[in-house]
Short mmCIF file of C-alpha atoms and ligand atoms in Angstrom, two decimals:
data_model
loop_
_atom_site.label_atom_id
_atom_site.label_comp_id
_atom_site.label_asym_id
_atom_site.label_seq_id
_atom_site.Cartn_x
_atom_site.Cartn_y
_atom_site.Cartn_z
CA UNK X 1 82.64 140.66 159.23
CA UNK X 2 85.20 142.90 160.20
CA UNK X 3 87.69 145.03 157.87
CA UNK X 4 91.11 144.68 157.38
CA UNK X 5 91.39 148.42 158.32
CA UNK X 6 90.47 147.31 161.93
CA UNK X 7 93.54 145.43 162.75
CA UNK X 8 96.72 147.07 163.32
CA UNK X 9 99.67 144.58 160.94
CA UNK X 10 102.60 146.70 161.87
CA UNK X 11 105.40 143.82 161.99
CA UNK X 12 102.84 141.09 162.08
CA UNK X 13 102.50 138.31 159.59
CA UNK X 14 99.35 138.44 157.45
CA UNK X 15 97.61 135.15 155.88
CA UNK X 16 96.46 136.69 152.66
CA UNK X 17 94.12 134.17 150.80
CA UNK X 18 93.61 135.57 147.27
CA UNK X 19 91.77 134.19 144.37
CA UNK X 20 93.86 134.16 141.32
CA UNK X 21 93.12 131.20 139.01
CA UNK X 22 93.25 132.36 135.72
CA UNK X 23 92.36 131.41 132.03
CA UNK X 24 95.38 129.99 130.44
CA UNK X 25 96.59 129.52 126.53
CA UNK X 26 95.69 125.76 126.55
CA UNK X 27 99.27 125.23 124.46
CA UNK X 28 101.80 127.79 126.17
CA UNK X 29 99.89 127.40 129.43
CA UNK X 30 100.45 131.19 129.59
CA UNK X 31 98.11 133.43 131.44
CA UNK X 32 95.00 134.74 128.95
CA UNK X 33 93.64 137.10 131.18
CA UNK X 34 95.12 138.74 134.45
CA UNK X 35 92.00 140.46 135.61
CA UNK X 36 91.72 138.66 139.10
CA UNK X 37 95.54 139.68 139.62
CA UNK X 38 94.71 143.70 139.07
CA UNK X 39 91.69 143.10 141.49
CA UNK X 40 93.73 142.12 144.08
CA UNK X 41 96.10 144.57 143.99
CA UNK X 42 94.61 146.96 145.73
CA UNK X 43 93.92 144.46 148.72
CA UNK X 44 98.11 143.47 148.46
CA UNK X 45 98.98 146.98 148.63
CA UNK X 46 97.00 148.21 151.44
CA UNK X 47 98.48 145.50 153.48
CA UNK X 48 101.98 146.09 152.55
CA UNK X 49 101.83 149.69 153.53
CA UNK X 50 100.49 148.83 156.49
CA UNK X 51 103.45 147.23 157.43
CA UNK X 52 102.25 143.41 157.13
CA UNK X 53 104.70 140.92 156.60
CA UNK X 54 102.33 139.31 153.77
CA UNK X 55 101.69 135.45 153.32
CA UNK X 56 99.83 135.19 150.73
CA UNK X 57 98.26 131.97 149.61
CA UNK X 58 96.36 130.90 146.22
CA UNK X 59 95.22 128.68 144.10
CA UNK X 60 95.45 127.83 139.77
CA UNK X 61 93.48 125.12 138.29
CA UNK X 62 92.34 121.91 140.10
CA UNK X 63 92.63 117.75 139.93
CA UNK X 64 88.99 118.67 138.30
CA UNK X 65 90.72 121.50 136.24
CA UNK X 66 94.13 119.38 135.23
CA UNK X 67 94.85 121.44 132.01
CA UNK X 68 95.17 124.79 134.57
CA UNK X 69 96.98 123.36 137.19
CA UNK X 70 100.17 125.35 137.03
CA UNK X 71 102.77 126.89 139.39
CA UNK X 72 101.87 130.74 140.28
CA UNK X 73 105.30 131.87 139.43
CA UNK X 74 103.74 133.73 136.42
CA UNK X 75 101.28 134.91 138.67
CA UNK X 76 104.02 136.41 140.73
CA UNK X 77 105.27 138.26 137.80
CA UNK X 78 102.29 139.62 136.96
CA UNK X 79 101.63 140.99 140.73
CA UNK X 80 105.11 142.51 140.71
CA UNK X 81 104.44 144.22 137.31
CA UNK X 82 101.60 146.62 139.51
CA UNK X 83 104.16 146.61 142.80
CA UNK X 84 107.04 149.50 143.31
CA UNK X 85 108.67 146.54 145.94
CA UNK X 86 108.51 143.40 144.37
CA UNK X 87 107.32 140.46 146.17
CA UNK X 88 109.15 136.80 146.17
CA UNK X 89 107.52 133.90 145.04
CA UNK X 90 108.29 130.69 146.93
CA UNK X 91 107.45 127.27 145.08
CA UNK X 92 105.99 125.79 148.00
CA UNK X 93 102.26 125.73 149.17
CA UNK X 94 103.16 125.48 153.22
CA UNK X 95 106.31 123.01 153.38
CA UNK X 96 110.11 123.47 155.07
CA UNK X 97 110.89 126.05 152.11
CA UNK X 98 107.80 127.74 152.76
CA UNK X 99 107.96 128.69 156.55
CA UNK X 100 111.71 129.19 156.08
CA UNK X 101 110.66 132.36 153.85
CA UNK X 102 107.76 133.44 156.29
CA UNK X 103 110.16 133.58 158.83
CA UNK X 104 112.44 135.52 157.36
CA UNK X 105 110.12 138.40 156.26
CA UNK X 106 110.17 141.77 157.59
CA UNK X 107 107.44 144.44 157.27
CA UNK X 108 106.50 145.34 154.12
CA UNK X 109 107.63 142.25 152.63
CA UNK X 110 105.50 139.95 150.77
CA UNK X 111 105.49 136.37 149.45
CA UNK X 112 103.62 134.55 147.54
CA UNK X 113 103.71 130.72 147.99
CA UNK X 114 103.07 127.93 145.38
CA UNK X 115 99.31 126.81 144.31
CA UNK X 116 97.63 125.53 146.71
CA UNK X 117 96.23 122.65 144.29
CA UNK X 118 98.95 120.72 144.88
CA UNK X 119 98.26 119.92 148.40
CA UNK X 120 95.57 116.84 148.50
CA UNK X 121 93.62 118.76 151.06
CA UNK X 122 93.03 121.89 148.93
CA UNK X 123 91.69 120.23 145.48
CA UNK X 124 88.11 119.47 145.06
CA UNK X 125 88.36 115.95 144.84
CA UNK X 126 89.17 115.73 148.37
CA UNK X 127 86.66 118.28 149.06
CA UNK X 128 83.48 116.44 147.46
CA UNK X 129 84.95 113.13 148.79
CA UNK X 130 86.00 113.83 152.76
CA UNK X 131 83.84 116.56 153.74
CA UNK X 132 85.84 118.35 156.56
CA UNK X 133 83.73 120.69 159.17
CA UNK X 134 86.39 124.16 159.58
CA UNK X 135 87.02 122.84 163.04
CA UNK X 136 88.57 119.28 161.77
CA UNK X 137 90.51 121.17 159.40
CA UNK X 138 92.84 122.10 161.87
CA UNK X 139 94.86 118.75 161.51
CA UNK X 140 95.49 119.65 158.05
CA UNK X 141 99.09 120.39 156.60
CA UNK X 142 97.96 123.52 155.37
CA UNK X 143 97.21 124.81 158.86
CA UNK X 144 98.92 122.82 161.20
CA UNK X 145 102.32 124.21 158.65
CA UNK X 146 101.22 128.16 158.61
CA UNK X 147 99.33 128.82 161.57
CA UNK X 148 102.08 129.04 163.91
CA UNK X 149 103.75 131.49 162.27
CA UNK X 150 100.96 133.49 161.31
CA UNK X 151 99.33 136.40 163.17
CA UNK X 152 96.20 137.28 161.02
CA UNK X 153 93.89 135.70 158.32
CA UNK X 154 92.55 137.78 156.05
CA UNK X 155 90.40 136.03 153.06
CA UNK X 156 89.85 138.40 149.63
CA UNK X 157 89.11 135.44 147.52
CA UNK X 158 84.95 135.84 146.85
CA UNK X 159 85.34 133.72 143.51
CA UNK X 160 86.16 130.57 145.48
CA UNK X 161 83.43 131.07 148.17
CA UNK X 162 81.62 127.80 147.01
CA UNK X 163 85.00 125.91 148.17
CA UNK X 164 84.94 124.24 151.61
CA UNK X 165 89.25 124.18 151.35
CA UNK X 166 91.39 124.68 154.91
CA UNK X 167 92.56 127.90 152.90
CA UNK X 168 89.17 129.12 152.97
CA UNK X 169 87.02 128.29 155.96
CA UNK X 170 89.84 126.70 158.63
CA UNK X 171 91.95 129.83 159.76
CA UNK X 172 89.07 132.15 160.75
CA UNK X 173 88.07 129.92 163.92
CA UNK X 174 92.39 130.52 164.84
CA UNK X 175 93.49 133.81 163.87
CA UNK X 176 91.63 137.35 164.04
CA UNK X 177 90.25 137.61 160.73
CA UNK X 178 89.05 140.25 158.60
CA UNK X 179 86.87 140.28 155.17
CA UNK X 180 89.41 142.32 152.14
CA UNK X 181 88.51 144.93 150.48
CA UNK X 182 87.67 143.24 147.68
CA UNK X 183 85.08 140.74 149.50
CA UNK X 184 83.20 143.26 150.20
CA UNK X 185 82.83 145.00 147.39
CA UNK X 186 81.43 142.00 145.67
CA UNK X 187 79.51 141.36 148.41
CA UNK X 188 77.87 144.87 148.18
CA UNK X 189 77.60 144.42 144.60
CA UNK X 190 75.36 141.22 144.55
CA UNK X 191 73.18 142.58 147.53
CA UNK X 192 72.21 145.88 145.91
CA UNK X 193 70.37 142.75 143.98
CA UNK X 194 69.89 140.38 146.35
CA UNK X 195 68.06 143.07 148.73
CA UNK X 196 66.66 146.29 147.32
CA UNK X 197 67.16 146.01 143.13
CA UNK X 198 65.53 149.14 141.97
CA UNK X 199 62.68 148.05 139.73
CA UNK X 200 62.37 146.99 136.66
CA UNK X 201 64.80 144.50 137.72
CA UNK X 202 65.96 142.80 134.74
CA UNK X 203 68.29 139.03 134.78
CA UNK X 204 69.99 138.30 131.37
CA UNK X 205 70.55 134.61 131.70
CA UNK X 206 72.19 132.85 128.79
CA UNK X 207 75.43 130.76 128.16
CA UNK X 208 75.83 126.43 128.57
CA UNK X 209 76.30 126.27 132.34
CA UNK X 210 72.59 126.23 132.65
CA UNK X 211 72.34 124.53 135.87
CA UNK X 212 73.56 128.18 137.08
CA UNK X 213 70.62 130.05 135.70
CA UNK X 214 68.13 127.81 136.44
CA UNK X 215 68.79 127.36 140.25
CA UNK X 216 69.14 131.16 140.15
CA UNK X 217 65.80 131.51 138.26
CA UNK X 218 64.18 129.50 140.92
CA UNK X 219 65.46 132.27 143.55
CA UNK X 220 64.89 135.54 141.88
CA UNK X 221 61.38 134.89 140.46
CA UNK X 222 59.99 133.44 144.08
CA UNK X 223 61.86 135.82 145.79
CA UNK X 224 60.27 139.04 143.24
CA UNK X 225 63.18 140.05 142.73
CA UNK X 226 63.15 139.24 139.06
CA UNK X 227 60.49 141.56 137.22
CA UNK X 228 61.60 140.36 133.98
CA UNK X 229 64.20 137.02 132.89
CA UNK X 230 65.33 137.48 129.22
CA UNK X 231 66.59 133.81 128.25
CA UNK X 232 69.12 133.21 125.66
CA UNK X 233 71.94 130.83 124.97
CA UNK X 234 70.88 127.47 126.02
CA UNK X 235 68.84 128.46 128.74
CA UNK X 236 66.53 130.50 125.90
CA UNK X 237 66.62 127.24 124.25
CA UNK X 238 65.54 124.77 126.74
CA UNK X 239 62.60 127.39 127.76
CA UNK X 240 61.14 127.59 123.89
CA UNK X 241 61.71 123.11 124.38
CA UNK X 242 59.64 123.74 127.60
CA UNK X 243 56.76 125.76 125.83
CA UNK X 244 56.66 123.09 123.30
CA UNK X 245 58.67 123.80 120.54
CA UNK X 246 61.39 121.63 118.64
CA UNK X 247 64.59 122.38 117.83
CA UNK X 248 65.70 120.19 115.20
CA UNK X 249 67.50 116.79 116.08
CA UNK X 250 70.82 118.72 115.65
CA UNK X 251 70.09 121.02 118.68
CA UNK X 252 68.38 118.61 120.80
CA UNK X 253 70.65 115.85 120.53
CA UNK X 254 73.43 118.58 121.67
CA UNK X 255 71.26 119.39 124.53
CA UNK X 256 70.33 115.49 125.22
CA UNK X 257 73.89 114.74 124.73
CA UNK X 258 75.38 116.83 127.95
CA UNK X 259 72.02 116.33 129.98
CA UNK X 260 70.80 119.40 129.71
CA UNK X 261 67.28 118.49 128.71
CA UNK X 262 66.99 117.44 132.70
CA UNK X 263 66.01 121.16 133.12
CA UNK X 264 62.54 120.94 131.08
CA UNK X 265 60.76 120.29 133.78
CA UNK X 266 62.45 123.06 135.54
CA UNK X 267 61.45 125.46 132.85
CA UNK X 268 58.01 124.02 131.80
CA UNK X 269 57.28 124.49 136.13
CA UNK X 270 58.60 128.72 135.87
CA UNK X 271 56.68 129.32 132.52
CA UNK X 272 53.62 127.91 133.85
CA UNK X 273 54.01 129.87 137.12
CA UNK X 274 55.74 132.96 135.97
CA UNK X 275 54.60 133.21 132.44
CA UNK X 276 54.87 137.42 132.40
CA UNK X 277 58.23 137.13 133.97
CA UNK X 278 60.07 135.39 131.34
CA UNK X 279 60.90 135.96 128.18
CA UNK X 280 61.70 133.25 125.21
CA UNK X 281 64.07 133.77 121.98
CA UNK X 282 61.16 134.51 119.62
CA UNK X 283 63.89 133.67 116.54
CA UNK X 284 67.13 132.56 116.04
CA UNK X 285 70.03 132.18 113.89
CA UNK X 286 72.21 129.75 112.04
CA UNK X 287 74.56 129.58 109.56
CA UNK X 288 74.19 128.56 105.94
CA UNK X 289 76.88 129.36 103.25
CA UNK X 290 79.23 130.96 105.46
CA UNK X 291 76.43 133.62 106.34
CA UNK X 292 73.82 134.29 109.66
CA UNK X 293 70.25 133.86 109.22
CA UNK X 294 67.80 134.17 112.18
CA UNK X 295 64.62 132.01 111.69
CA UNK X 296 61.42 133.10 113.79
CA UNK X 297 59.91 130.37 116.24
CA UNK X 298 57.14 129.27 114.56
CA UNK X 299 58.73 128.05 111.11
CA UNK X 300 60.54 125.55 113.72
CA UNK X 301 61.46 122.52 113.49
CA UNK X 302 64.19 123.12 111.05
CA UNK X 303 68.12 120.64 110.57
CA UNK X 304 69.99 123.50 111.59
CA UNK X 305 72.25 124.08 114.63
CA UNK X 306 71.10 127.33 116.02
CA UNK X 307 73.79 129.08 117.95
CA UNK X 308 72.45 132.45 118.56
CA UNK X 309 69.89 134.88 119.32
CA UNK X 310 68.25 135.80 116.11
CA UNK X 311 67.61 139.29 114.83
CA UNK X 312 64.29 140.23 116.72
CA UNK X 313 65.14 138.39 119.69
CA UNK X 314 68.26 140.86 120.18
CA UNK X 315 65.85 143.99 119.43
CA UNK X 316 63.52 143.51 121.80
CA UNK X 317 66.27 142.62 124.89
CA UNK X 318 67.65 145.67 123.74
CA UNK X 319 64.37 147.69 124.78
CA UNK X 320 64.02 145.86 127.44
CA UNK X 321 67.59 146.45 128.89
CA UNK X 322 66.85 149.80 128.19
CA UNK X 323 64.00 150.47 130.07
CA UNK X 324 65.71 148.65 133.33
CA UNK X 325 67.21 150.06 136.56
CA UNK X 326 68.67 147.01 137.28
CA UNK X 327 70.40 144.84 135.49
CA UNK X 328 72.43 140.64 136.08
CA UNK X 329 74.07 139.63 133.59
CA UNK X 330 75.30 135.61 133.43
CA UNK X 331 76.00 133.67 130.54
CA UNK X 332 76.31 134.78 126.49
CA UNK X 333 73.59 134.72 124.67
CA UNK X 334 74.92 132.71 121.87
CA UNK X 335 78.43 131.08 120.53
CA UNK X 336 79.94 134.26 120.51
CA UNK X 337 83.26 132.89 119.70
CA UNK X 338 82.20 132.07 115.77
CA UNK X 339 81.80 135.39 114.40
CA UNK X 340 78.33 134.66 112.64
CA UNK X 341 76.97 134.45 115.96
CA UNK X 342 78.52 137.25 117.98
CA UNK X 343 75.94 139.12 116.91
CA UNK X 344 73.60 138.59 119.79
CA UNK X 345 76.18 138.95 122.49
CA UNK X 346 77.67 141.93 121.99
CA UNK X 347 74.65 143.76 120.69
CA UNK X 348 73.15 142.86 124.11
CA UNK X 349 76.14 143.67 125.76
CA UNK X 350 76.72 146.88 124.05
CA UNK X 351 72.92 147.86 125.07
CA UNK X 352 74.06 147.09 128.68
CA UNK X 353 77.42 149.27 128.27
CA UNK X 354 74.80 152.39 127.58
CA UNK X 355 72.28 151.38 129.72
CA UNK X 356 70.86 153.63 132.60
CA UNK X 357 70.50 151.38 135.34
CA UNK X 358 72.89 149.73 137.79
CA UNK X 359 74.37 146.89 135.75
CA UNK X 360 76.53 143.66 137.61
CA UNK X 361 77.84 140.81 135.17
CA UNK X 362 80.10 138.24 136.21
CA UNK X 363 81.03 134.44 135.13
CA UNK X 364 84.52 133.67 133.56
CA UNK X 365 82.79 133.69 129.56
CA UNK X 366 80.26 136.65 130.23
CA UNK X 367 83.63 138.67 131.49
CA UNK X 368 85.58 137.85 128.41
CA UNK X 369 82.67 138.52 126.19
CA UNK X 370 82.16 141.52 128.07
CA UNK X 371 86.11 142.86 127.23
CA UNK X 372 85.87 141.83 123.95
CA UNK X 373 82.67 143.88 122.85
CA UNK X 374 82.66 146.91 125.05
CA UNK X 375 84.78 148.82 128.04
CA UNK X 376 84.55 146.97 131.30
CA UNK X 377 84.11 150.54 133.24
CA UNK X 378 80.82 151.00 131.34
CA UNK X 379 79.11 148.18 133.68
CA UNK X 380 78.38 149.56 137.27
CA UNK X 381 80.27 146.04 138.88
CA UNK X 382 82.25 143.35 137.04
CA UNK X 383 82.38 139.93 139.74
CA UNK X 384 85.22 138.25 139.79
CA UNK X 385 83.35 134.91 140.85
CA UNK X 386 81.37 132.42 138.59
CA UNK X 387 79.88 129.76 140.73
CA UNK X 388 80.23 131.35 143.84
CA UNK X 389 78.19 134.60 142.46
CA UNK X 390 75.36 132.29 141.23
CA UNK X 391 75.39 130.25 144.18
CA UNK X 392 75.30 133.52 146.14
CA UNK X 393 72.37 134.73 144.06
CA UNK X 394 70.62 131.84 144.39
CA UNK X 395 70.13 132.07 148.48
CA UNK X 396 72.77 129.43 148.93
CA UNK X 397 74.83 129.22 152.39
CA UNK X 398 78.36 129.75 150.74
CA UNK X 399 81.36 128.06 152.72
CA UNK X 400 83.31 131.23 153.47
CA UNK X 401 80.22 133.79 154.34
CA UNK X 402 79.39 131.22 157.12
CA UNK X 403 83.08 131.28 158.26
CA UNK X 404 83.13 134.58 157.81
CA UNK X 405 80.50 135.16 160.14
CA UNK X 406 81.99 133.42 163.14
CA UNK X 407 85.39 134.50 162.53
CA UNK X 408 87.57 134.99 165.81
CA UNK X 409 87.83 139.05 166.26
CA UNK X 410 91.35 140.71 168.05
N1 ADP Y 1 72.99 128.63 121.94
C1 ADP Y 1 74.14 128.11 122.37
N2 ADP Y 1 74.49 126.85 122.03
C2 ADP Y 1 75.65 126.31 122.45
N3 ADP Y 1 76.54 126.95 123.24
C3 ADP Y 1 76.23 128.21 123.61
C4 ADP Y 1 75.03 128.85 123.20
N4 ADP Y 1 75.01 130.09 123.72
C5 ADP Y 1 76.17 130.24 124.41
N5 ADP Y 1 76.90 129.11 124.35
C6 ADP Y 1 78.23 128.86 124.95
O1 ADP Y 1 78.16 129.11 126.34
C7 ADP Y 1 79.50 129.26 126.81
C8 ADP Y 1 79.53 130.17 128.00
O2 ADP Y 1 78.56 129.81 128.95
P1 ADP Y 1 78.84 129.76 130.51
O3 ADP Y 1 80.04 128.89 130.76
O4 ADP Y 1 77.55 129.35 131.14
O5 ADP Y 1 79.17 131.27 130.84
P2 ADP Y 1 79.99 131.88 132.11
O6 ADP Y 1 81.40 131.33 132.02
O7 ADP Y 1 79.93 133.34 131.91
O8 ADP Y 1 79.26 131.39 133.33
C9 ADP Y 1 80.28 129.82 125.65
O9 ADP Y 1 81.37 128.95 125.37
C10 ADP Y 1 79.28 129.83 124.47
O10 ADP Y 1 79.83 129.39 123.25
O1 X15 Y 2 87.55 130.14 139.09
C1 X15 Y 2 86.85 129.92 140.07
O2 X15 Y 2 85.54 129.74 140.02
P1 X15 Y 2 84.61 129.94 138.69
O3 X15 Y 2 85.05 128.90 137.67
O4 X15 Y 2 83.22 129.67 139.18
O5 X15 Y 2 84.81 131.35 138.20
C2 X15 Y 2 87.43 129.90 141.45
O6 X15 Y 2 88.81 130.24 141.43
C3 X15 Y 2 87.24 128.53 142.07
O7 X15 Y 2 88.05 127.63 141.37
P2 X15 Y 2 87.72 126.07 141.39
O8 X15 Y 2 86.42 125.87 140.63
O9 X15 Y 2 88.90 125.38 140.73
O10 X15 Y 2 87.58 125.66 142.84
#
């Protein structure tokens, strides 16, 4: 993958594909959180002072993800607010309104044109249902619209990796491409514990997207790369189902409910095969009269509806995170958003903040959790990706790194 300091932009237009979907306040649709926006400046800048005449292209929620699907015009704001030249943003995705702009930029100008979502071929619905290869993609709107008046592709958007979309995998087989500088710091990130993590080697999987962790546990115990999996949230919970225990018909019919219990098998298969590898909640907590109590393992069964890691369970993760060198970090380890049972996630994530080893979290709750409890520069890499970090993790071929990797040079 090339660079994007190995192309010279002076007076050339720039295809900048950025990944900036956001959170949003689910009344004011107002942006939550504008960390993917300050990790692309960098990438926006560079470009600009090269001289680029910068296209850049994104996407904000999804036919999957109605309740974000939004304009970027806020998004534009927000980009200006860390920009001494502003940039214009253009309410069109790649339409008449669109190229008129492109056309009319001159270097060091940027624009930023309207989410992507609302073209048909960009939303996952299309995706899952049509299955373009990159090279029939170049009948699309998208591309058919911006590719003649675009000079160079450059794709910074790691945390939509997992998304076969013309904006992601089409361009690189038509322009010279190059990886930004953000790519590849991600890339770096995940690979210091994809390839070499420095032992112990310690994954913290917890949260309710559990088909995540458990693909990823698959990976990282066959693999070795895992010498220890600490399991909380419902992960922790579906492993102490696995070894035989029961929750209470309160839990499980939660679990049964969004068809989690489908992973049992998954997790009865690593404990039997990897039974010094992973570690199970040995208590946890509930709430009773407005106040936490953790209840050890064995007095289970019991009617409440455990939310959290209990008391021992966080002490001994804490040693353990500790003792690491390296450290993953994906999913909470309880329902950190009800204060009785914060507790567990931002003890644990306080005992990463100070630990000594190289530390990497990433997934959209883990990275809010993470803000809330402790200072984001205190963990050695914060990923901006969710899906496409596990995915990545988990030895799966993403869309983009295979365009990436038979992307047209000068
Ligand atoms: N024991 C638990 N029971 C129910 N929900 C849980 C539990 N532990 C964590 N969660 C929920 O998991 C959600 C985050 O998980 P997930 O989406 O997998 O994380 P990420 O967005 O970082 O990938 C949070 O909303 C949290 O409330
Ligand atoms: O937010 C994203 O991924 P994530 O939810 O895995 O963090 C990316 O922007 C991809 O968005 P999408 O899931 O609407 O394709």
């Amino acid at each position: 993958m090339k660079g994007i300091d190995e192309y010279n932009y002076k007076n050339k237009t720039v295809l900048l594909r950025i990944d900036i979907n956001l959170p949003l306040d689910p009344l004011t649709k107002k942006i939550v959180s504008e960390s993917r926006i300050k990790k692309s400046i960098p990438t926006i800048k560079a470009l600009l002072e090269k001289g680029a005449k910068l296209v850049m292209i994104a996407h904000q929620g999804d036919t999957l993800d109605y309740d974000n699907l939004i304009p970027l015009k806020e998004h534009a704001e927000k980009i200006n607010a860390c920009l001494e030249k502003p940039i214009t943003y253009i309410d069109d995705p790649c339409g008449p309104a669109a190229q008129a702009a492109i056309a009319e930029l001159r270097a060091g100008e940027g624009i930023l044109l309207g989410n992507l979502r609302y073209l048909t071929e960009e939303v996952s619905t299309f995706e899952n249902a049509i299955k373009l290869k990159p090279e029939e993609m170049e009948h699309t709107y998208l591309v058919r619209s911006l590719l003649p008046l675009c000079d160079y592709y450059v794709n910074d958007a790691f945390a939509a990796a997992h998304r076969n979309a013309p904006s992601m995998v089409a361009f690189q087989r038509l322009l010279p491409t190059a990886a930004g500088p953000l790519m590849e710091k991600e890339i770096t990130a995940l690979d210091r514990i994809m390839e070499h993590p420095k032992a112990p080697c310690v994954f913290l999987l917890g949260g309710a997207k559990i088909s995540d962790a458990f693909g990823m546990m698959r990976q990282v115990l066959q693999t070795k790369r895992a010498d220890l999996i600490l399991t909380s949230g419902i992960t922790g919970e579906i492993m102490l189902m696995a070894k035989g225990y029961s929750l209470g018909e309160k839990k499980e019919t939660f679990i049964k409910d969004r068809g989690l219990d489908v992973f049992l098998d998954a997790a009865k298969e690593y404990l039997e095969q990897y039974p010094e590898k992973i570690r199970v909640p040995v208590d946890l907590a509930y709430e009773k009269n407005g106040k936490r109590h953790s209840l050890p393992v064995e007095k289970l069964p019991q009617p409440e509806m455990f939310m959290d890691l209990g008391d021992e369970s966080i002490k001994l993760y804490e040693k353990e995170i500790a003792r690491a060198n390296t450290i993953f970090v994906n999913g909470p380890a309880g329902v950190y958003e009800k204060l009785p049972f914060e507790e567990g996630t931002r003890r644990i994530w306080k005992a990463i903040a100070s630990a000594k080893g190289y530390s990497v979290i990433g997934g959209g709750d883990t990275v809010s959790a993470a803000q809330k409890y402790i200072a984001l520069q205190d963990v050695d890499y914060v990923c901006t990706a969710g899906g496409a970090m596990v995915r990545y993790l988990s030895g799966r071929e993403l869309p983009l790194i295979k365009a990436m990797k038979s992307a047209r040079a000068e």
